[in-house]
Each structure stands twice: as C-alpha cells, then as structure tokens.
Short mmCIF file of C-alpha atoms in Angstrom, two decimals:
data_model
loop_
_atom_site.label_atom_id
_atom_site.label_comp_id
_atom_site.label_asym_id
_atom_site.label_seq_id
_atom_site.Cartn_x
_atom_site.Cartn_y
_atom_site.Cartn_z
CA MET A 1 167.36 151.13 225.12
CA ARG A 2 167.87 153.75 228.69
CA ARG A 3 167.67 150.09 230.42
CA LEU A 4 171.39 149.66 228.34
CA PHE A 5 172.39 152.61 229.41
CA THR A 6 171.47 152.32 232.90
CA ALA A 7 173.56 149.49 233.24
CA VAL A 8 176.95 150.27 231.88
CA THR A 9 177.24 153.39 233.36
CA ALA A 10 176.34 151.80 236.14
CA VAL A 11 179.63 150.55 235.81
CA ALA A 12 181.83 152.21 234.55
CA GLY A 13 179.83 155.40 232.66
CA ILE A 14 179.49 155.98 229.35
CA ILE A 15 181.42 157.31 226.03
CA ALA A 16 181.32 159.40 223.36
CA LEU A 17 183.74 160.53 220.62
CA ALA A 18 185.98 167.76 219.62
CA CYS A 19 187.27 171.54 218.43
CA ALA A 20 186.30 172.30 215.04
CA GLN A 21 184.94 171.44 211.17
CA ASP A 22 184.81 174.10 208.80
CA SER A 23 182.63 171.72 206.58
CA PRO A 24 180.63 168.20 208.00
CA LEU A 25 181.93 164.94 206.29
CA SER A 26 179.81 162.14 205.86
CA LEU A 27 180.38 159.42 207.03
CA ARG A 28 181.83 156.72 204.43
CA GLU A 29 184.65 159.97 204.17
CA THR A 30 184.33 159.61 208.26
CA LEU A 31 185.46 155.52 208.18
CA GLN A 32 187.86 156.58 205.39
CA PHE A 33 189.83 158.82 207.86
CA ALA A 34 189.21 156.82 210.11
CA ALA A 35 191.05 153.75 208.63
CA GLY A 36 193.93 155.37 207.64
CA GLU A 37 197.51 153.21 207.98
CA HIS A 38 195.36 150.48 208.64
CA GLY A 39 193.62 149.79 205.36
CA GLU A 40 190.26 149.02 204.37
CA HIS A 41 189.68 146.27 207.49
CA GLY A 42 189.64 149.65 209.64
CA LEU A 43 191.24 149.50 212.81
CA PRO A 44 192.92 146.18 214.80
CA ALA A 45 191.16 144.55 217.20
CA GLY A 46 191.30 146.84 219.93
CA ARG A 47 191.88 145.66 224.83
CA ARG A 48 190.48 146.52 227.55
CA LEU A 49 191.50 149.12 229.84
CA THR A 50 191.01 150.26 233.29
CA LEU A 51 190.78 154.00 234.16
CA ALA A 52 193.95 152.38 236.63
CA GLN A 53 196.32 151.97 233.56
CA ALA A 54 194.35 155.67 232.39
CA PRO A 55 196.61 159.29 232.62
CA ASP A 56 194.23 160.93 235.26
CA TYR A 57 192.58 163.29 232.88
CA ALA A 58 190.68 160.29 232.28
CA THR A 59 188.78 160.84 235.88
CA LEU A 60 185.99 163.26 236.20
CA ASP A 61 185.55 166.02 238.84
CA ASP A 62 182.50 167.20 237.50
CA ALA A 63 180.47 168.06 234.08
CA GLY A 64 178.37 169.94 232.93
CA ALA A 65 175.62 170.50 229.84
CA SER A 66 173.57 173.85 229.33
CA GLY A 67 172.29 176.44 227.21
CA ASN A 68 171.01 179.95 227.00
CA PRO A 69 168.44 181.75 224.62
CA GLY A 70 170.50 182.64 221.93
CA GLY A 71 170.69 178.88 220.89
CA ALA A 72 174.75 177.88 221.96
CA LEU A 73 175.52 174.09 223.49
CA LYS A 74 177.35 174.69 226.82
CA LEU A 75 179.06 171.44 227.20
CA SER A 76 182.49 170.71 230.18
CA VAL A 77 184.24 168.53 231.85
CA ASP A 78 186.00 169.58 235.08
CA ALA A 79 189.27 165.96 235.07
CA ALA A 80 191.88 165.15 237.57
CA GLY A 81 194.46 166.50 236.15
CA ALA A 82 195.10 168.75 233.23
CA ILE A 83 194.44 167.59 229.89
CA PRO A 84 196.50 167.94 227.54
CA ARG A 85 196.72 170.38 224.34
CA PHE A 86 198.28 167.83 222.81
CA PRO A 87 198.51 163.55 222.47
CA ASP A 88 201.18 162.32 225.04
CA ALA A 89 202.12 159.11 225.59
CA PHE A 90 198.54 157.56 226.12
CA ILE A 91 196.11 159.58 223.59
CA GLU A 92 199.15 158.12 220.59
CA GLU A 93 199.28 154.27 221.90
CA ASN A 94 195.35 154.50 221.25
CA PRO A 95 193.12 155.23 217.87
CA VAL A 96 191.03 157.37 219.95
CA PHE A 97 189.94 159.56 223.03
CA GLY A 98 187.36 161.83 224.23
CA TYR A 99 184.68 163.43 226.24
CA ALA A 100 180.95 162.44 225.64
CA TRP A 101 178.21 164.56 226.76
CA ALA A 102 174.87 161.81 225.66
CA ASP A 103 171.67 161.54 226.01
CA LEU A 104 170.66 157.85 227.51
CA ASP A 105 167.14 158.01 225.74
CA THR A 106 168.86 157.40 222.42
CA GLY A 107 172.52 156.95 222.25
CA ALA A 108 172.66 160.04 220.50
CA GLY A 109 175.43 162.62 221.68
CA ILE A 110 178.06 164.73 221.57
CA VAL A 111 181.95 163.92 222.25
CA ALA A 112 185.32 166.65 222.62
CA VAL A 113 188.57 164.43 221.02
CA ILE A 114 192.24 163.26 219.87
CA HIS A 115 193.79 160.51 217.78
CA PRO A 116 196.48 160.83 215.76
CA ALA A 117 197.27 156.95 216.34
CA ILE A 118 193.96 156.25 213.10
CA GLY A 119 194.25 159.98 211.08
CA ARG A 120 192.33 163.50 209.88
CA ASP A 121 189.04 163.03 210.40
CA SER A 122 188.36 167.25 210.80
CA ARG A 123 189.03 169.15 208.15
CA GLN A 124 190.43 172.34 210.60
CA ASN A 125 191.63 170.93 213.47
CA PRO A 126 192.68 167.86 212.16
CA ASP A 127 194.98 167.33 213.98
CA GLY A 128 194.12 168.29 217.20
CA TRP A 129 191.01 168.81 219.79
CA HIS A 130 187.41 168.12 217.65
CA THR A 131 184.14 167.57 218.74
CA HIS A 132 181.78 164.88 216.40
CA PRO A 133 177.80 164.35 216.96
CA VAL A 134 177.34 160.76 217.86
CA VAL A 135 174.83 158.18 218.05
CA LEU A 136 175.75 155.07 220.31
CA SER A 137 173.58 151.12 220.48
CA GLY A 138 175.50 148.71 222.47
CA GLY A 139 178.23 147.32 222.97
CA GLU A 140 179.70 143.62 221.98
CA ASN A 141 183.42 143.51 223.05
CA PHE A 142 183.19 147.33 224.63
CA ASP A 143 180.53 149.17 226.31
CA PHE A 144 179.46 150.37 222.79
CA CYS A 145 179.77 150.27 219.40
CA VAL A 146 179.48 153.85 216.85
CA GLU A 147 176.58 153.57 214.86
CA SER A 148 177.15 157.05 212.77
CA ILE A 149 179.55 160.06 212.98
CA GLY A 150 178.54 163.42 212.54
CA GLY A 151 180.28 166.44 211.20
CA SER A 152 179.98 169.73 213.31
CA GLN A 153 180.72 173.53 214.24
CA ALA A 154 182.17 173.71 217.72
CA GLY A 155 184.54 175.65 219.76
CA ILE A 156 186.72 174.18 222.36
CA ALA A 157 188.35 175.68 225.46
CA ILE A 158 191.24 173.59 227.46
CA ARG A 159 192.44 175.70 230.39
CA ALA A 160 194.58 172.98 233.69
CA THR A 161 191.47 170.73 234.43
CA VAL A 162 188.70 172.15 232.05
CA LEU A 163 187.82 171.35 228.62
CA GLU A 164 184.97 172.99 227.78
CA VAL A 165 182.62 172.94 224.74
CA ASN A 166 180.55 176.33 222.99
CA MET A 167 178.47 174.50 219.63
CA ALA A 168 174.78 175.73 218.56
CA ALA A 169 172.49 174.07 219.24
CA ARG A 170 171.50 172.79 215.47
CA GLN A 171 175.32 172.03 215.10
CA ALA A 172 174.31 169.34 218.00
CA GLY A 173 171.52 167.86 216.99
CA LEU A 174 170.19 168.14 220.67
CA SER A 175 170.06 170.66 223.72
CA ALA A 176 171.22 170.67 226.94
CA ALA A 177 167.94 168.68 228.61
CA ASP A 178 168.99 165.71 226.11
CA LEU A 179 172.15 165.10 228.27
CA ASP A 180 172.21 162.71 230.79
CA VAL A 181 176.17 161.99 231.35
CA ALA A 182 179.23 163.02 230.95
CA ALA A 183 182.51 160.43 229.72
CA ALA A 184 186.10 159.84 229.34
CA PHE A 185 186.23 156.95 227.17
CA VAL A 186 188.66 155.74 224.56
CA VAL A 187 187.88 153.69 220.97
CA GLN A 188 189.07 150.31 220.39
CA GLY A 189 188.82 148.05 216.81
CA ASP A 190 186.05 145.47 217.76
CA GLY A 191 185.11 144.04 214.19
CA ASP A 192 181.22 143.34 215.82
CA CYS A 193 180.10 146.31 215.71
CA VAL A 194 178.47 145.90 212.60
CA THR A 195 178.17 149.85 210.86
CA THR A 196 181.91 151.54 211.95
CA GLU A 197 183.87 148.24 213.14
CA LEU A 198 184.58 150.96 216.84
CA GLY A 199 183.45 149.83 219.84
CA VAL A 200 183.45 153.20 222.41
CA GLU A 201 185.67 151.78 226.10
CA VAL A 202 184.51 154.30 229.45
CA LEU A 203 186.66 154.57 231.39
CA ASP A 204 184.76 157.03 233.26
CA ALA A 205 181.60 159.17 233.87
CA VAL A 206 179.54 161.43 236.45
CA PRO A 207 175.83 162.50 235.43
CA LEU A 208 174.80 165.79 234.38
#
C-alpha cells in the first residue's frame, strides 16, 4: 500500500475529501446525499484537471498536523491564495473540493471539504466547509477511489490563506503521528470505483 501511495504522491500528491456534524452519517446516507440530483447512479463521469486549471488556493505552500495530551488533533494547510469561505465559481463547478491529511500506510485520512454541486452530507454545516474521516484505495481513472466516508465533529477556521481543523482524536480515529501528507483535491465521478463511484484527483500535496 505504501508503495502505491508513494508512487502517486511523487507525481502529484495525495488527496482526501470538513466545520462540523452533530451526528455521524452512515456511508449509505452519505452516498444518497452525494447522489443528489444525479440520481441513483451517482456523479456523472469526471474529467481530469491540472493544477494550472485550479485557483491559487489549490496550491499548498505548507501544512501541519499536531496533537496534544488532551486528545485534540490540530490540522492545517497554508495555500498560495486566499481560501474562500463560501463557494466560488471553481467550487461550484466541481463535485467536491477540499484538503486532506492522510496516512499513506492505510489510506485513512481526514478531509475538510465543500461541495454545493452534489448537495448535503453534513447536518450542521451542510452548505459550507465540514470534515469527514475517509478511507482511500488506489484509483482507476483518477489518483484514488473513496472506499468509505464517516461522520465527524470538528471546528474549522479560515484566515486568508490558512485553513485549520481542530478535532478530537476519537473522532478522527488517527493521531498526528499517523499522518504523512496533506493535499488539495477534487472528487470526480468514477464508475470504476466500485464501492462509492467516487474518484479523487490530487491537485497538489506537501509532506507532513
């Protein structure tokens, strides 16, 4: 698994799919939300993007992951451009945009995402930024496939080019030491991702 993830990050980076949810959604509920107006077959087939086609906030200058004795997991990214608090044209045009912090050994990670195009899958901040624990596997048409999506409770702060996530470790299911890489990504429809039909395209990544 590490060899697979390392090979992808060497070319582009890694993904991952974030303010808060008051209670977790099941995978079935999440996928029903994600299908939205696109119906039972999920998202239409996606298209490849390049970093040059994305806004400056898809380029990562830095990222961090740390924990404290109280069990809080603190995650951050510092982008090359101001991160929008609300959807802009790029976010509206793509099913999901977000930032991820991932464990290359297992494919597990935390994502902070925003996705007005596919509808709601968060009960507390459905139209804005919110978090999910995710599990990824090697992709078919894109860099990765989404294998599972969980519910979580987390706080998100955006200040100009910096986005920060503060999450209890028990919600994350990961420690800061587990995380190897942070990434900016988009999610695209991919029928070859058997479990969810959701493919992940990495736009940029930095090591942690």
